[in-house]
Amino acid sequence: MDHIIALKGRQGSGKTETIDILAHVIFAQNHQFQLQNETAIGSKDFRAVYKFENVMIGVTSVGDTYDLVKENLQKLVSAGCTICICACHTRDNGEYPHGTNTAISEFDPPFQIQFIPKTLQEREEQYLATNQSDAMILYRSLNTVI
């Protein structure tokens, strides 16, 4: 079964930075993961496709709205990704009829979904360490489904 691993957190909790760190961790494993393509989305977000043996893995940091999550996950699925990592909100955004969590669950055939809670950090000097720790949790989750 295909998998979506979603980093779930409130706005401003560091989801984008954490997924960016994850992408660097994956890229550092260049003997295992081969970058197929990467697309910048705005000033901070991105979408990337990696190949691990015969498995395509998609990573996107976009997680703000239903339409953006849906669009970026769909592009990863269209690129052949059977494992996707994305961000989503703790509470769905009321601007759209469905929230970010709904966007993740609408694929047919369905993906097995794993939500990873974003660790909250109130102390600014601990942001980087917290995001690095959460990125490693995502990386370990990725390795369990490969």
PDB file of C-alpha atoms in Angstrom:
ATOM      1  CA  MET A   1       0.000   0.000   0.000  1.00  0.00           C
ATOM      2  CA  ASP A   2       1.116   3.544  -0.732  1.00  0.00           C
ATOM      3  CA  HIS A   3       1.979   5.842   2.174  1.00  0.00           C
ATOM      4  CA  ILE A   4       1.655   9.490   3.137  1.00  0.00           C
ATOM      5  CA  ILE A   5       3.615  10.685   6.148  1.00  0.00           C
ATOM      6  CA  ALA A   6       2.256  14.056   7.247  1.00  0.00           C
ATOM      7  CA  LEU A   7       3.982  16.383   9.682  1.00  0.00           C
ATOM      8  CA  LYS A   8       1.056  17.887  11.559  1.00  0.00           C
ATOM      9  CA  GLY A   9       1.401  21.152  13.442  1.00  0.00           C
ATOM     10  CA  ARG A  10       0.039  24.578  14.032  1.00  0.00           C
ATOM     11  CA  GLN A  11       0.921  27.539  11.854  1.00  0.00           C
ATOM     12  CA  GLY A  12       4.411  28.821  12.567  1.00  0.00           C
ATOM     13  CA  SER A  13       5.527  25.679  14.394  1.00  0.00           C
ATOM     14  CA  GLY A  14       8.447  24.960  12.034  1.00  0.00           C
ATOM     15  CA  LYS A  15       6.914  22.375   9.674  1.00  0.00           C
ATOM     16  CA  THR A  16       8.495  23.873   6.549  1.00  0.00           C
ATOM     17  CA  GLU A  17      11.919  24.144   8.184  1.00  0.00           C
ATOM     18  CA  THR A  18      11.671  20.584   9.493  1.00  0.00           C
ATOM     19  CA  ILE A  19      10.775  19.163   6.080  1.00  0.00           C
ATOM     20  CA  ASP A  20      13.607  21.216   4.551  1.00  0.00           C
ATOM     21  CA  ILE A  21      16.013  19.605   7.045  1.00  0.00           C
ATOM     22  CA  LEU A  22      14.578  16.191   6.119  1.00  0.00           C
ATOM     23  CA  ALA A  23      15.295  16.892   2.437  1.00  0.00           C
ATOM     24  CA  HIS A  24      18.909  17.684   3.330  1.00  0.00           C
ATOM     25  CA  VAL A  25      19.160  14.436   5.326  1.00  0.00           C
ATOM     26  CA  ILE A  26      17.790  12.474   2.368  1.00  0.00           C
ATOM     27  CA  PHE A  27      20.103  14.300  -0.045  1.00  0.00           C
ATOM     28  CA  ALA A  28      23.085  13.493   2.193  1.00  0.00           C
ATOM     29  CA  GLN A  29      22.273   9.810   1.668  1.00  0.00           C
ATOM     30  CA  ASN A  30      23.121  10.215  -2.025  1.00  0.00           C
ATOM     31  CA  HIS A  31      24.386   6.664  -2.333  1.00  0.00           C
ATOM     32  CA  GLN A  32      20.864   5.476  -1.437  1.00  0.00           C
ATOM     33  CA  PHE A  33      18.512   8.276  -2.549  1.00  0.00           C
ATOM     34  CA  GLN A  34      18.784   9.824  -5.990  1.00  0.00           C
ATOM     35  CA  LEU A  35      17.205  13.243  -6.510  1.00  0.00           C
ATOM     36  CA  GLN A  36      14.984  13.050  -9.596  1.00  0.00           C
ATOM     37  CA  ASN A  37      13.702  16.628  -9.574  1.00  0.00           C
ATOM     38  CA  GLU A  38      13.070  19.550  -7.253  1.00  0.00           C
ATOM     39  CA  THR A  39      10.750  22.515  -7.626  1.00  0.00           C
ATOM     40  CA  ALA A  40      10.798  25.707  -5.555  1.00  0.00           C
ATOM     41  CA  ILE A  41       7.338  26.900  -4.549  1.00  0.00           C
ATOM     42  CA  GLY A  42       7.356  30.497  -3.413  1.00  0.00           C
ATOM     43  CA  SER A  43      10.203  31.734  -1.247  1.00  0.00           C
ATOM     44  CA  LYS A  44      10.370  28.889   1.297  1.00  0.00           C
ATOM     45  CA  ASP A  45       8.399  25.859   0.130  1.00  0.00           C
ATOM     46  CA  PHE A  46       9.479  23.126  -2.271  1.00  0.00           C
ATOM     47  CA  ARG A  47       8.528  19.803  -3.825  1.00  0.00           C
ATOM     48  CA  ALA A  48      11.112  17.083  -4.548  1.00  0.00           C
ATOM     49  CA  VAL A  49      11.115  13.548  -5.922  1.00  0.00           C
ATOM     50  CA  TYR A  50      13.725  10.981  -4.902  1.00  0.00           C
ATOM     51  CA  LYS A  51      14.316   7.433  -6.063  1.00  0.00           C
ATOM     52  CA  PHE A  52      15.363   4.718  -3.626  1.00  0.00           C
ATOM     53  CA  GLU A  53      16.015   1.493  -5.531  1.00  0.00           C
ATOM     54  CA  ASN A  54      12.698   1.202  -7.435  1.00  0.00           C
ATOM     55  CA  VAL A  55      10.644   3.288  -5.009  1.00  0.00           C
ATOM     56  CA  MET A  56       9.725   6.881  -5.813  1.00  0.00           C
ATOM     57  CA  ILE A  57       9.491   9.157  -2.773  1.00  0.00           C
ATOM     58  CA  GLY A  58       7.953  12.615  -2.851  1.00  0.00           C
ATOM     59  CA  VAL A  59       8.582  15.363  -0.322  1.00  0.00           C
ATOM     60  CA  THR A  60       6.742  18.677  -0.152  1.00  0.00           C
ATOM     61  CA  SER A  61       6.830  21.343   2.502  1.00  0.00           C
ATOM     62  CA  VAL A  62       3.556  22.926   1.376  1.00  0.00           C
ATOM     63  CA  GLY A  63       0.901  22.479   4.049  1.00  0.00           C
ATOM     64  CA  ASP A  64      -1.090  25.672   4.396  1.00  0.00           C
ATOM     65  CA  THR A  65      -4.362  25.074   2.564  1.00  0.00           C
ATOM     66  CA  TYR A  66      -6.465  22.252   1.154  1.00  0.00           C
ATOM     67  CA  ASP A  67      -5.839  23.247  -2.456  1.00  0.00           C
ATOM     68  CA  LEU A  68      -2.062  23.603  -2.069  1.00  0.00           C
ATOM     69  CA  VAL A  69      -1.668  20.305  -0.210  1.00  0.00           C
ATOM     70  CA  LYS A  70      -3.898  18.500  -2.709  1.00  0.00           C
ATOM     71  CA  GLU A  71      -2.144  20.003  -5.738  1.00  0.00           C
ATOM     72  CA  ASN A  72       1.368  19.225  -4.535  1.00  0.00           C
ATOM     73  CA  LEU A  73       0.544  15.695  -3.405  1.00  0.00           C
ATOM     74  CA  GLN A  74      -1.182  15.078  -6.749  1.00  0.00           C
ATOM     75  CA  LYS A  75       1.953  16.217  -8.592  1.00  0.00           C
ATOM     76  CA  LEU A  76       4.045  13.810  -6.510  1.00  0.00           C
ATOM     77  CA  VAL A  77       1.622  10.945  -7.149  1.00  0.00           C
ATOM     78  CA  SER A  78       1.592  11.794 -10.879  1.00  0.00           C
ATOM     79  CA  ALA A  79       5.407  11.594 -10.803  1.00  0.00           C
ATOM     80  CA  GLY A  80       5.063   7.994  -9.618  1.00  0.00           C
ATOM     81  CA  CYS A  81       5.652   8.528  -5.910  1.00  0.00           C
ATOM     82  CA  THR A  82       4.249   5.762  -3.742  1.00  0.00           C
ATOM     83  CA  ILE A  83       5.562   7.349  -0.557  1.00  0.00           C
ATOM     84  CA  CYS A  84       4.884  11.030   0.079  1.00  0.00           C
ATOM     85  CA  ILE A  85       5.906  13.286   2.941  1.00  0.00           C
ATOM     86  CA  CYS A  86       4.061  16.554   3.477  1.00  0.00           C
ATOM     87  CA  ALA A  87       2.984  19.109   6.049  1.00  0.00           C
ATOM     88  CA  CYS A  88      -0.527  19.753   7.319  1.00  0.00           C
ATOM     89  CA  HIS A  89      -2.235  21.831   9.973  1.00  0.00           C
ATOM     90  CA  THR A  90      -3.259  20.642  13.394  1.00  0.00           C
ATOM     91  CA  ARG A  91      -6.602  22.315  12.764  1.00  0.00           C
ATOM     92  CA  ASP A  92      -7.963  22.455   9.278  1.00  0.00           C
ATOM     93  CA  ASN A  93      -8.242  25.874   7.702  1.00  0.00           C
ATOM     94  CA  GLY A  94     -11.847  27.077   7.428  1.00  0.00           C
ATOM     95  CA  GLU A  95     -11.191  29.053   4.233  1.00  0.00           C
ATOM     96  CA  TYR A  96     -11.935  26.002   2.086  1.00  0.00           C
ATOM     97  CA  PRO A  97     -14.721  23.436   2.214  1.00  0.00           C
ATOM     98  CA  HIS A  98     -12.147  20.888   3.292  1.00  0.00           C
ATOM     99  CA  GLY A  99      -8.971  21.270   5.278  1.00  0.00           C
ATOM    100  CA  THR A 100      -5.430  20.050   4.778  1.00  0.00           C
ATOM    101  CA  ASN A 101      -6.135  16.724   6.461  1.00  0.00           C
ATOM    102  CA  THR A 102      -8.971  16.074   4.005  1.00  0.00           C
ATOM    103  CA  ALA A 103      -6.633  16.790   1.081  1.00  0.00           C
ATOM    104  CA  ILE A 104      -4.351  14.032   2.329  1.00  0.00           C
ATOM    105  CA  SER A 105      -7.116  11.466   2.700  1.00  0.00           C
ATOM    106  CA  GLU A 106      -8.822  11.941  -0.698  1.00  0.00           C
ATOM    107  CA  PHE A 107      -6.550   9.871  -2.928  1.00  0.00           C
ATOM    108  CA  ASP A 108      -7.949   6.864  -4.736  1.00  0.00           C
ATOM    109  CA  PRO A 109      -6.662   4.277  -4.278  1.00  0.00           C
ATOM    110  CA  PRO A 110      -6.210   5.382  -0.702  1.00  0.00           C
ATOM    111  CA  PHE A 111      -2.838   5.866   0.884  1.00  0.00           C
ATOM    112  CA  GLN A 112      -1.962   4.614   4.333  1.00  0.00           C
ATOM    113  CA  ILE A 113      -1.601   7.841   6.325  1.00  0.00           C
ATOM    114  CA  GLN A 114       0.690   8.416   9.266  1.00  0.00           C
ATOM    115  CA  PHE A 115       0.478  11.730  11.108  1.00  0.00           C
ATOM    116  CA  ILE A 116       3.623  12.812  12.950  1.00  0.00           C
ATOM    117  CA  PRO A 117       2.970  15.593  15.483  1.00  0.00           C
ATOM    118  CA  LYS A 118       5.274  18.615  15.160  1.00  0.00           C
ATOM    119  CA  THR A 119       7.078  19.218  18.433  1.00  0.00           C
ATOM    120  CA  LEU A 120       6.348  22.690  19.727  1.00  0.00           C
ATOM    121  CA  GLN A 121       9.251  24.769  20.940  1.00  0.00           C
ATOM    122  CA  GLU A 122       8.714  28.063  22.722  1.00  0.00           C
ATOM    123  CA  ARG A 123      12.413  28.856  23.198  1.00  0.00           C
ATOM    124  CA  GLU A 124      13.866  30.396  20.060  1.00  0.00           C
ATOM    125  CA  GLU A 125      17.368  29.090  20.802  1.00  0.00           C
ATOM    126  CA  GLN A 126      15.950  25.535  20.657  1.00  0.00           C
ATOM    127  CA  TYR A 127      14.104  25.845  17.309  1.00  0.00           C
ATOM    128  CA  LEU A 128      16.872  24.333  15.191  1.00  0.00           C
ATOM    129  CA  ALA A 129      17.522  21.392  17.526  1.00  0.00           C
ATOM    130  CA  THR A 130      13.790  20.659  17.766  1.00  0.00           C
ATOM    131  CA  ASN A 131      13.333  20.809  13.990  1.00  0.00           C
ATOM    132  CA  GLN A 132      16.376  18.561  13.467  1.00  0.00           C
ATOM    133  CA  SER A 133      14.964  16.051  15.943  1.00  0.00           C
ATOM    134  CA  ASP A 134      11.567  16.077  14.210  1.00  0.00           C
ATOM    135  CA  ALA A 135      13.272  15.670  10.814  1.00  0.00           C
ATOM    136  CA  MET A 136      14.988  12.529  12.092  1.00  0.00           C
ATOM    137  CA  ILE A 137      11.614  11.193  13.300  1.00  0.00           C
ATOM    138  CA  LEU A 138      10.294  11.715   9.753  1.00  0.00           C
ATOM    139  CA  TYR A 139      13.376  10.035   8.295  1.00  0.00           C
ATOM    140  CA  ARG A 140      12.964   6.998  10.546  1.00  0.00           C
ATOM    141  CA  SER A 141       9.263   6.822   9.599  1.00  0.00           C
ATOM    142  CA  LEU A 142      10.248   6.949   5.936  1.00  0.00           C
ATOM    143  CA  ASN A 143      12.707   4.107   6.402  1.00  0.00           C
ATOM    144  CA  THR A 144      10.052   1.917   8.038  1.00  0.00           C
ATOM    145  CA  VAL A 145       7.765   2.141   4.979  1.00  0.00           C
ATOM    146  CA  ILE A 146      10.396   1.775   2.234  1.00  0.00           C
TER     147      ILE A 146
END
